[in-house]
mmCIF file of C-alpha atoms in Angstrom:
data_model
loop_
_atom_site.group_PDB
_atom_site.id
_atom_site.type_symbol
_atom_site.label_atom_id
_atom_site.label_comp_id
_atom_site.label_asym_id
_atom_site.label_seq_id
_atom_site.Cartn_x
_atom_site.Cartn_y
_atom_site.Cartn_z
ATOM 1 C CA UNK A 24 5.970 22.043 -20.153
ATOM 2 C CA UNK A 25 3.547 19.735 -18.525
ATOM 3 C CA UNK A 26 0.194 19.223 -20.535
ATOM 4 C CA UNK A 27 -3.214 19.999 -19.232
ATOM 5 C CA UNK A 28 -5.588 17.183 -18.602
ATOM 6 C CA UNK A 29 -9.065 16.347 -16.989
ATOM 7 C CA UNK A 30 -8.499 13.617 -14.180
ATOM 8 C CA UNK A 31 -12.154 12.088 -13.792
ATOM 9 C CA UNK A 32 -13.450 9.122 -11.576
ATOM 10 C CA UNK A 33 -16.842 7.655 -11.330
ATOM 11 C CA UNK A 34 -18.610 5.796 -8.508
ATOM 12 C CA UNK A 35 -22.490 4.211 -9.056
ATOM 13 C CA UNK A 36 -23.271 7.910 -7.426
ATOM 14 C CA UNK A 37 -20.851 10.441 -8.094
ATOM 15 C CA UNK A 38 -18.555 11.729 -11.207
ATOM 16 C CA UNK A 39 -15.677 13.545 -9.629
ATOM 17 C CA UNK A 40 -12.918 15.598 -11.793
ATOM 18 C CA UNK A 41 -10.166 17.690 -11.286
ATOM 19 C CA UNK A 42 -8.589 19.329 -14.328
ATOM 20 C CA UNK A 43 -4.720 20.563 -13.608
ATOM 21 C CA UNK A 44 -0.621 20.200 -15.601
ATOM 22 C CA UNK A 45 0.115 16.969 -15.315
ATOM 23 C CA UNK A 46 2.820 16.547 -12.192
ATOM 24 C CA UNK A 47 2.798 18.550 -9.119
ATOM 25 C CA UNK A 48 2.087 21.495 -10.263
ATOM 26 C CA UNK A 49 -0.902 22.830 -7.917
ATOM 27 C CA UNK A 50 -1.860 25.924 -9.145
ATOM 28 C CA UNK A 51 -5.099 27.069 -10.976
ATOM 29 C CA UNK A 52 -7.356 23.881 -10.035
ATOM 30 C CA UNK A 53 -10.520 23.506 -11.157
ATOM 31 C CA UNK A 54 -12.339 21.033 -9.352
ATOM 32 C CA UNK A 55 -16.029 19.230 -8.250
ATOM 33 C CA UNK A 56 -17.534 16.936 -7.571
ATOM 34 C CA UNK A 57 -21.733 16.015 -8.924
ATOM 35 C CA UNK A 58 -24.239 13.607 -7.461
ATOM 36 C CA UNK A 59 -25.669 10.971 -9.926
ATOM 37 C CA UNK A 60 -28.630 9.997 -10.394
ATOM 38 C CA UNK A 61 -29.720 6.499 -9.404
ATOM 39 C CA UNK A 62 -29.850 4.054 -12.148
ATOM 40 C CA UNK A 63 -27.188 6.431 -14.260
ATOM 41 C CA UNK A 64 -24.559 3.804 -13.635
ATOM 42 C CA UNK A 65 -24.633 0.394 -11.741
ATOM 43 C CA UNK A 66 -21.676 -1.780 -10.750
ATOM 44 C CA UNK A 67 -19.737 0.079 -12.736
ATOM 45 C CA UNK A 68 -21.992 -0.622 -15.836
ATOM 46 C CA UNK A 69 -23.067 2.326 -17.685
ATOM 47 C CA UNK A 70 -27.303 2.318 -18.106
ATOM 48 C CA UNK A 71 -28.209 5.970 -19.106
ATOM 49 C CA UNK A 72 -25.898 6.986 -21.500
ATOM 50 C CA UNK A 73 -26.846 10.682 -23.038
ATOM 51 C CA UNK A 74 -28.102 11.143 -19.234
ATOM 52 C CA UNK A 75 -24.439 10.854 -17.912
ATOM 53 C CA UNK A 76 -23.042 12.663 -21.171
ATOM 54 C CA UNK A 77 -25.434 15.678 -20.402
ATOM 55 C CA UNK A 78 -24.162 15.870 -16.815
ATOM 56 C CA UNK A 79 -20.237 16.090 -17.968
ATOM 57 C CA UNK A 80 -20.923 18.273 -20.358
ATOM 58 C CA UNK A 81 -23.240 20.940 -18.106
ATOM 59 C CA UNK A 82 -20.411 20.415 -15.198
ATOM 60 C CA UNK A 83 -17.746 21.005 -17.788
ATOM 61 C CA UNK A 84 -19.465 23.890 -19.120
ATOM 62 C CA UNK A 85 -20.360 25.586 -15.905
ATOM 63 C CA UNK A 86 -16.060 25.144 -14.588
ATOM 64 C CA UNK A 87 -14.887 26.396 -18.013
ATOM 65 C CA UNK A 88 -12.986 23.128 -18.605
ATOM 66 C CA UNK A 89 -11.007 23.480 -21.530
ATOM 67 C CA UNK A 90 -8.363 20.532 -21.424
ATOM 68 C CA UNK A 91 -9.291 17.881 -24.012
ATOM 69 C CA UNK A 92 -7.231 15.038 -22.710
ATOM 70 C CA UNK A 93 -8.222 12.755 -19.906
ATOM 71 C CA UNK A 94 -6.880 10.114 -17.691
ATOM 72 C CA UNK A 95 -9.486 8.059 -16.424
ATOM 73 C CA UNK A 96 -9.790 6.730 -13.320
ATOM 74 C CA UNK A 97 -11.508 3.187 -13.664
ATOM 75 C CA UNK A 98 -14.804 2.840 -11.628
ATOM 76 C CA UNK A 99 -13.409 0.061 -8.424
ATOM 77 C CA UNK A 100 -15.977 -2.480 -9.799
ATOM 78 C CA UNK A 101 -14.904 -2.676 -13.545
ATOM 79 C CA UNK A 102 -11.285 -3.484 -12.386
ATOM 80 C CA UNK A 103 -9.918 -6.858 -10.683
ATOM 81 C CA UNK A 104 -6.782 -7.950 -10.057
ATOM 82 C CA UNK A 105 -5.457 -11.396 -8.883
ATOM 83 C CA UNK A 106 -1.958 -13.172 -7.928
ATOM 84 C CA UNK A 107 -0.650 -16.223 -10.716
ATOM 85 C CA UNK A 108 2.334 -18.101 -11.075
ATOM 86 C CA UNK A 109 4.402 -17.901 -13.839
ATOM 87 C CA UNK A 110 6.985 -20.508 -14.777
ATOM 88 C CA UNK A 111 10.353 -19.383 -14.309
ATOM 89 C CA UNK A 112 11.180 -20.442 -18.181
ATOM 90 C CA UNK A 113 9.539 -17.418 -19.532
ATOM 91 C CA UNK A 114 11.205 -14.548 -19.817
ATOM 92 C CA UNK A 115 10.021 -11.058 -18.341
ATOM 93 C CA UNK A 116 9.117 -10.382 -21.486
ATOM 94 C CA UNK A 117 6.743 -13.229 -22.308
ATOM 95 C CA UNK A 118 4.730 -12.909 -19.205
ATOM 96 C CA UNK A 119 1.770 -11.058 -20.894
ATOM 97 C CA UNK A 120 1.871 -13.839 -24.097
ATOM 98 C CA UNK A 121 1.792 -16.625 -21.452
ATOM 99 C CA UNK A 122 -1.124 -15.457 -19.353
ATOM 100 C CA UNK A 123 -2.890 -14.538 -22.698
ATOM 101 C CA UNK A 124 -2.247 -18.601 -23.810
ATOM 102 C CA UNK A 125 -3.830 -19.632 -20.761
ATOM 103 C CA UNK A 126 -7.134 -17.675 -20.533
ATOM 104 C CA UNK A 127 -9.953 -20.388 -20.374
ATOM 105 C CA UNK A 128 -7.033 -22.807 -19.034
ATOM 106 C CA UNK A 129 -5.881 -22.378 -15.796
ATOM 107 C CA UNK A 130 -6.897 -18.878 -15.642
ATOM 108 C CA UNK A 131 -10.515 -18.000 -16.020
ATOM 109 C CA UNK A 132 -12.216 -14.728 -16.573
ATOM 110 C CA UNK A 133 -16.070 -14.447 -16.426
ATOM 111 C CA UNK A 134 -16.325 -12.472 -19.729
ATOM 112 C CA UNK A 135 -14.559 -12.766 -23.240
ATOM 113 C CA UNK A 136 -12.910 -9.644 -23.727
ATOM 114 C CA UNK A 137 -10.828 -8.096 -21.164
ATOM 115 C CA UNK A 138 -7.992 -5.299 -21.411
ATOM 116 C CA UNK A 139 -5.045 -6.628 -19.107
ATOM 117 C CA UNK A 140 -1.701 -5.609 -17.174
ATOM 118 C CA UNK A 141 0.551 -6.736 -14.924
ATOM 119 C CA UNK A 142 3.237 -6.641 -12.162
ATOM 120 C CA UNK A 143 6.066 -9.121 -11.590
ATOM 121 C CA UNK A 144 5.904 -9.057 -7.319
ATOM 122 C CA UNK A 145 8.284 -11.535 -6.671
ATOM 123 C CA UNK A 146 10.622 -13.949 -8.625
ATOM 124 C CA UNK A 147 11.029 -17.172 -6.835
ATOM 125 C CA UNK A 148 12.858 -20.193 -7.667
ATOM 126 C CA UNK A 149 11.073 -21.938 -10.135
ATOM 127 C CA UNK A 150 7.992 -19.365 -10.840
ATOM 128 C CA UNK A 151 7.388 -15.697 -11.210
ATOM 129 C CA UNK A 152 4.466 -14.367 -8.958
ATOM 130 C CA UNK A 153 2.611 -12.108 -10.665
ATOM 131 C CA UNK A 154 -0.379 -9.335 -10.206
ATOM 132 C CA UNK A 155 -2.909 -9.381 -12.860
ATOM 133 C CA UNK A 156 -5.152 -6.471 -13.496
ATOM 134 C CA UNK A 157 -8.155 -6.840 -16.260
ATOM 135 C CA UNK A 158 -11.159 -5.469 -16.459
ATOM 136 C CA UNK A 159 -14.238 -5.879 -19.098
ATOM 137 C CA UNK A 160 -13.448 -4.548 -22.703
ATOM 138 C CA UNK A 161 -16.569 -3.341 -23.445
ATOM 139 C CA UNK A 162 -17.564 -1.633 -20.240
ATOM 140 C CA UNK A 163 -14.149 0.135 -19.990
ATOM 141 C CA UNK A 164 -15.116 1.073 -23.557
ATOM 142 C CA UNK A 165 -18.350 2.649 -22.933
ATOM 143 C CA UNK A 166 -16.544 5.328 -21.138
ATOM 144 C CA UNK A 167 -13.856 5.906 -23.412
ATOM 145 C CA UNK A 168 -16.376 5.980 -26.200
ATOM 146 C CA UNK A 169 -18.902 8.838 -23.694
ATOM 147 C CA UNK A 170 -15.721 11.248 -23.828
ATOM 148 C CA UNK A 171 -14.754 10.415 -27.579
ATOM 149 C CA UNK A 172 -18.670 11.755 -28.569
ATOM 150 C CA UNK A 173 -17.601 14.956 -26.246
ATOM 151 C CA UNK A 174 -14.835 15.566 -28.473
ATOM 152 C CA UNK A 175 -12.336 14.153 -25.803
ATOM 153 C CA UNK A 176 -9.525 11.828 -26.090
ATOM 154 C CA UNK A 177 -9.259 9.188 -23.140
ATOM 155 C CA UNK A 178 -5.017 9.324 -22.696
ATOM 156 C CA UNK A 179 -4.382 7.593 -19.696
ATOM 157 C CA UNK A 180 -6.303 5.042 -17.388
ATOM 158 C CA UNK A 181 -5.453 4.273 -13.769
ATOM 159 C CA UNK A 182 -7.018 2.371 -11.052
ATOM 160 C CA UNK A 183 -7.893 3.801 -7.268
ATOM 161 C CA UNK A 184 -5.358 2.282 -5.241
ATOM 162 C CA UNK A 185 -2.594 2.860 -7.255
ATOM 163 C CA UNK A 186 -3.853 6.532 -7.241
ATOM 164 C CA UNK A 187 -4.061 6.616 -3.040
ATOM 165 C CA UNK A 188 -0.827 5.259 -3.329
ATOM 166 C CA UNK A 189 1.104 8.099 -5.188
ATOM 167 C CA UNK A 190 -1.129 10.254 -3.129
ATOM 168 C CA UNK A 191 -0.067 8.829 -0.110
ATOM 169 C CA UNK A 192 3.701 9.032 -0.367
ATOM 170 C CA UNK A 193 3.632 12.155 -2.623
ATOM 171 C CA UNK A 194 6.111 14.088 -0.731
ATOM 172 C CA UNK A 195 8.574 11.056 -0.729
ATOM 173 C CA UNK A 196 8.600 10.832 -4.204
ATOM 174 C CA UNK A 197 11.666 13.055 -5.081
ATOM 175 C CA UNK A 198 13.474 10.579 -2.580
ATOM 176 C CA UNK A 199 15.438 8.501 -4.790
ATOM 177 C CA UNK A 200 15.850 5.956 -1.957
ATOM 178 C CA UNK A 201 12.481 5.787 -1.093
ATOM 179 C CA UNK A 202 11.139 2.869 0.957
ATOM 180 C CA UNK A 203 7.736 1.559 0.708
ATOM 181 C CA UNK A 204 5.820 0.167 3.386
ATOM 182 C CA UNK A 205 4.932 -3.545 3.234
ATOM 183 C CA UNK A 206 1.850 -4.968 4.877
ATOM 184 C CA UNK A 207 0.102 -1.953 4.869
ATOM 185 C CA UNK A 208 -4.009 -1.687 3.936
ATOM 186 C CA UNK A 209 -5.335 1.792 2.411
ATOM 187 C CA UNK A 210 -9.345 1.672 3.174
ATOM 188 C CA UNK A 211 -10.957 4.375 0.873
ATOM 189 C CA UNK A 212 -14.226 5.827 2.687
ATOM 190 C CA UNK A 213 -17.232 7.028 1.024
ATOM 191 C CA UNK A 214 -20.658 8.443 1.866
ATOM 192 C CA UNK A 215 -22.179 5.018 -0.082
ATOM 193 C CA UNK A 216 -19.271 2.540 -0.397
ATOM 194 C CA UNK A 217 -15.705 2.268 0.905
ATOM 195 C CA UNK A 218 -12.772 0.014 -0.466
ATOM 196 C CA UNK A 219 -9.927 -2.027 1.359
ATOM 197 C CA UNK A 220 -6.551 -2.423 -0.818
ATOM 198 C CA UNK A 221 -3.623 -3.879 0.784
ATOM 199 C CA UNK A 222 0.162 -3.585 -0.977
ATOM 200 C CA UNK A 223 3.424 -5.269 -0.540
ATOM 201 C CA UNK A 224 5.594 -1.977 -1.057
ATOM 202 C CA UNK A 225 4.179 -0.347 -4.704
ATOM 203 C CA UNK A 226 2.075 -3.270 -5.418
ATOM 204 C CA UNK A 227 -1.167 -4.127 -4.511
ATOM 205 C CA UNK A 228 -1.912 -7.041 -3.457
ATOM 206 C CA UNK A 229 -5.613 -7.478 -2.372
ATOM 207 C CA UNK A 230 -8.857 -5.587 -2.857
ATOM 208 C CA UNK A 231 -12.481 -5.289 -1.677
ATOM 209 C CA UNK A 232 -15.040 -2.932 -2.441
ATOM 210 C CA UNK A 233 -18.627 -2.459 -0.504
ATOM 211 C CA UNK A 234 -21.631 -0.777 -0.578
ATOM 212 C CA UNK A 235 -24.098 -2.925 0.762
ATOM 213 C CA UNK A 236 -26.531 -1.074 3.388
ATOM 214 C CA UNK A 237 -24.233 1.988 3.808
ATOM 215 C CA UNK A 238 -25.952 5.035 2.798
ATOM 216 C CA UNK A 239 -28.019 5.145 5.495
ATOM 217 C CA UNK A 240 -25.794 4.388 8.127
ATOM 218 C CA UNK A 241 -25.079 7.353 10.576
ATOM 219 C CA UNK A 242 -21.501 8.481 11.703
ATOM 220 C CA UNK A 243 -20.781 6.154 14.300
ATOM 221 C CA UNK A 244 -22.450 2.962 13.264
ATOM 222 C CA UNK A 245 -20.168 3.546 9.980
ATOM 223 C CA UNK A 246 -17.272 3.580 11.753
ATOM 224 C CA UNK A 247 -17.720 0.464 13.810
ATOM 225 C CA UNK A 248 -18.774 -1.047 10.369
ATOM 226 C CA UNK A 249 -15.566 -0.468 9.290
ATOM 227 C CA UNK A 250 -13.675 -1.654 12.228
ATOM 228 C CA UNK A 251 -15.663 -5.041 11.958
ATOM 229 C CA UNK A 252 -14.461 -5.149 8.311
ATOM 230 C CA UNK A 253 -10.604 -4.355 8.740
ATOM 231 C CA UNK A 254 -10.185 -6.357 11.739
ATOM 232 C CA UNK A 255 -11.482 -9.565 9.439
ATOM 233 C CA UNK A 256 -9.636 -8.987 6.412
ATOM 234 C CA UNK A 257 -7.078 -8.436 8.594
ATOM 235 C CA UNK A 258 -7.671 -11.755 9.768
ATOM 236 C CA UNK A 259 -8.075 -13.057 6.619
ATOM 237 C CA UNK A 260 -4.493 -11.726 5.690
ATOM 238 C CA UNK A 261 -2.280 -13.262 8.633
ATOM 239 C CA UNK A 262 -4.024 -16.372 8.501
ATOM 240 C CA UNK A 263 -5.429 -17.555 5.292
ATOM 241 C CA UNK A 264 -3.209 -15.542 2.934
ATOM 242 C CA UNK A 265 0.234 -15.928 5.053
ATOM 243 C CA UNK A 266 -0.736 -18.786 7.439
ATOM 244 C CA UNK A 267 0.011 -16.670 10.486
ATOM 245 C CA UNK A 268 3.805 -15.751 9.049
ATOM 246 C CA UNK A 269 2.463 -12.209 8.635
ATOM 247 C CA UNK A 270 0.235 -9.210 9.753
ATOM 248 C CA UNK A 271 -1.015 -6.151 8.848
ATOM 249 C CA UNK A 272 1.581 -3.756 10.097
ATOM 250 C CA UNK A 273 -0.351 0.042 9.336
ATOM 251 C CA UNK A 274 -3.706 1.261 8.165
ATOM 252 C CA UNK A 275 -4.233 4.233 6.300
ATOM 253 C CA UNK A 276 -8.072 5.624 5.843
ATOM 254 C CA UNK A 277 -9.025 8.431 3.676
ATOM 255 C CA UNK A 278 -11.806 10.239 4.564
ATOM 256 C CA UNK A 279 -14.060 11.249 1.468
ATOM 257 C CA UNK A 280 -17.180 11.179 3.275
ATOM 258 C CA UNK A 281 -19.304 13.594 4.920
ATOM 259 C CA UNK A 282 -20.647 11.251 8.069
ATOM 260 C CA UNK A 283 -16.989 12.060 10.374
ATOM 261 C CA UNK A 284 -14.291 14.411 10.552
ATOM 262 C CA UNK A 285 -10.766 13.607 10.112
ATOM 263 C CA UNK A 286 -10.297 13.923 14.053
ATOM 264 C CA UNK A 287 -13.186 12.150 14.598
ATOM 265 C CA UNK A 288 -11.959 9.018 12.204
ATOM 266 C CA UNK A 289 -8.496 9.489 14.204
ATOM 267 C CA UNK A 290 -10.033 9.471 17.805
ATOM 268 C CA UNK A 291 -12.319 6.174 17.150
ATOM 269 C CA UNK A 292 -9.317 4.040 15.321
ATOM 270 C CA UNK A 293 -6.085 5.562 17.145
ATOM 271 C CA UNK A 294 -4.444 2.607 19.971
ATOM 272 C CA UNK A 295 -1.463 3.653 21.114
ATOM 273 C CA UNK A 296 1.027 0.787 21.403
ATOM 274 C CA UNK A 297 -1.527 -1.397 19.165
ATOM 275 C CA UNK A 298 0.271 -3.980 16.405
ATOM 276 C CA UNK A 299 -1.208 -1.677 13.877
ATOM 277 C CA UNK A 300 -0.371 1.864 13.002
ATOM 278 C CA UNK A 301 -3.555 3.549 12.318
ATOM 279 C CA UNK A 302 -3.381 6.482 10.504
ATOM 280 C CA UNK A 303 -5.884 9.124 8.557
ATOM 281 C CA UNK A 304 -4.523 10.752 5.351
ATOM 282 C CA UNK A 305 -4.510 14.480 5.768
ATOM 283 C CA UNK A 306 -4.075 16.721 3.221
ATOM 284 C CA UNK A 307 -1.622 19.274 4.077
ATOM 285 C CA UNK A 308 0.662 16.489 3.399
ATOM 286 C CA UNK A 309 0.318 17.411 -0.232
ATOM 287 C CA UNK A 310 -0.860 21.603 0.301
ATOM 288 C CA UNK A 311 -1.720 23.589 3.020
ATOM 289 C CA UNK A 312 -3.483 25.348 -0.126
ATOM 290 C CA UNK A 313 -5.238 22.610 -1.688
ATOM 291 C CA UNK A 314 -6.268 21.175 2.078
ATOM 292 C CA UNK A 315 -8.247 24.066 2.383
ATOM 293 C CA UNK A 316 -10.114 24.473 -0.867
ATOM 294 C CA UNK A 317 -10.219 21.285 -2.581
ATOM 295 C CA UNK A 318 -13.179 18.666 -2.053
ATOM 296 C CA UNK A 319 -12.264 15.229 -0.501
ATOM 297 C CA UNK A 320 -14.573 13.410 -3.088
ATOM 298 C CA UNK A 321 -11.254 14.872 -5.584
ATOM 299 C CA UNK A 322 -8.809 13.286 -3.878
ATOM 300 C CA UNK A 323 -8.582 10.495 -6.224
ATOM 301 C CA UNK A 324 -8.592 12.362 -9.592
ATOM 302 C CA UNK A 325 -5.843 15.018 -7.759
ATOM 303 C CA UNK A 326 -3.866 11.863 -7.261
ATOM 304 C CA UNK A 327 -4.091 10.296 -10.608
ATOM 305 C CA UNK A 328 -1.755 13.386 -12.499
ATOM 306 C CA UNK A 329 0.613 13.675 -9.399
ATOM 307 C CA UNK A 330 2.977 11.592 -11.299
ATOM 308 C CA UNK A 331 3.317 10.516 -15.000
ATOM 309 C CA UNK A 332 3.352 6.858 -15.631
ATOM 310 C CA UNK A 333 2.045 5.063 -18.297
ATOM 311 C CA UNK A 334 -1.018 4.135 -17.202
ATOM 312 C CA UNK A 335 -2.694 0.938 -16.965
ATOM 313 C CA UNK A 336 -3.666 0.182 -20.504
#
């Protein structure tokens, strides 16, 4: 019987949660999303404390949230993640004790205590390429520690783009012979910021997040914003990542923002016959039910309890 558990994400303005069974069970959701205020949290940083603790516990109150597990989703700027070569003389199972032995070495990390992963992407000849995630010990901790004074234990953590990407190919899942895409880039839209993660197949392989001069923008100026910025990391892809070997082959956007519609997204970046697929994630992919009741700023906490992985860290 799949456990109950409180999926929760925070951006520098919004805490979003969904509480549901782990899986894909989709019934009895409870579900919001709440405004923060500025200065509550920063780059990812924590700054007001019992502020933040006050406003989970009120929203919690007010939805009748009883689960006392949660799987965190960690706030885009905490997390980082970055390709290294591993030589082929360690085993798969030494990977993590070699990158550990050469932090401050040949790989640096701008603060002393980090939790880590990783993902073997390719094996080549003489060297394993390999995705490293890490993000800040104590900042990761802060939250962990806000939901331990709430009486709440902290049982998974996940990262946004791996949570688009089960959302993504949800239905596909059951497929045992499923087939990822390669080159494909997942851009994340917000009122405030928006994110651009591309993956080879299940892993990711680049990321950007932004929220420079955004809020204010209107509808339309957004959109071109964003068509600016995927057409250059685009760029930036084809020829300074793969030296013109490869391209982008689809784009995915989901809409959490209230500037544009879904059609609206689809009639500005839709080309028929264009080199890239453009695509906007719609809901009823995953429910009819859920498309019509659940908020898009919960898309992201719905997606990290679709599946049950390990988690991060």
């Amino acid at each position: 019987m799949s456990k109950l558990s409180v999926n929760c994400f925070f951006t520098d303005n919004e805490f979003s949660f969904i509480e549901k069974p782990d899986g894909y069970n989709m019934k009895k959701l409870k579900y919001s999303s709440v405004k923060l205020p500025k200065g509550t949290i920063e780059n990812g940083i924590i700054y007001r404390e019992e502020k933040l603790m006050k406003i989970i516990k009120d929203t919690f109150k007010l939805f009748k949230i009883k689960s006392r597990r949660v799987n965190l989703i960690i706030h885009e700027e905490l997390f980082t993640f970055r390709k290294i070569e591993v030589p082929i003389i360690y085993k798969p199972n030494e990977i993590g004790d070699y990158i550990h032995s050469q932090i401050g070495k040949t790989i640096m990390i701008p603060f002393d205590n980090m939790k880590m992963d990783y993902i073997i992407h390719k094996k080549n000849e003489d060297s394993y390429e390999v995705i490293m995630f890490y993000a800040p010990t104590h900042e990761l901790k802060s939250y962990i520690d806000l939901f331990y004074e709430m009486n709440m234990q902290v049982v998974k953590t996940d990262i946004p783009p791996l949570s688009l990407h089960r959302l993504y190919y949800y239905r596909k899942y059951e497929d045992s012979d499923i087939k990822f895409d390669t080159d494909i880039m997942f851009v994340a839209i917000f009122d405030d910021t928006y994110s651009m993660y591309i993956f080879d197949k299940e892993i990711p392989v680049f990321s950007l997040v932004q929220n420079l001069n955004i809020a204010n923008m209107d509808g339309p100026r957004y959109m071109e914003v964003l068509d600016q910025e995927i057409a250059k990391i685009s760029n930036y892809y084809k020829f300074n990542i793969h030296t013109g070997d490869k391209s982008l082959r689809k784009l995915v956007l989901f809409n959490m923002s209230t500037k544009f519609s879904n059609d609206e997204l689809t009639n500005y970046f839709y080309e028929e016959g264009a080199l890239m697929e453009s695509e906007v994630f719609d809901m009823k992919t995953i429910s009819k039910i859920v498309d019509t009741l659940i908020d898009r700023e919960c898309y992201i906490p719905l997606a990290a309890s679709l599946i049950q992985p390990k988690g991060l860290w």
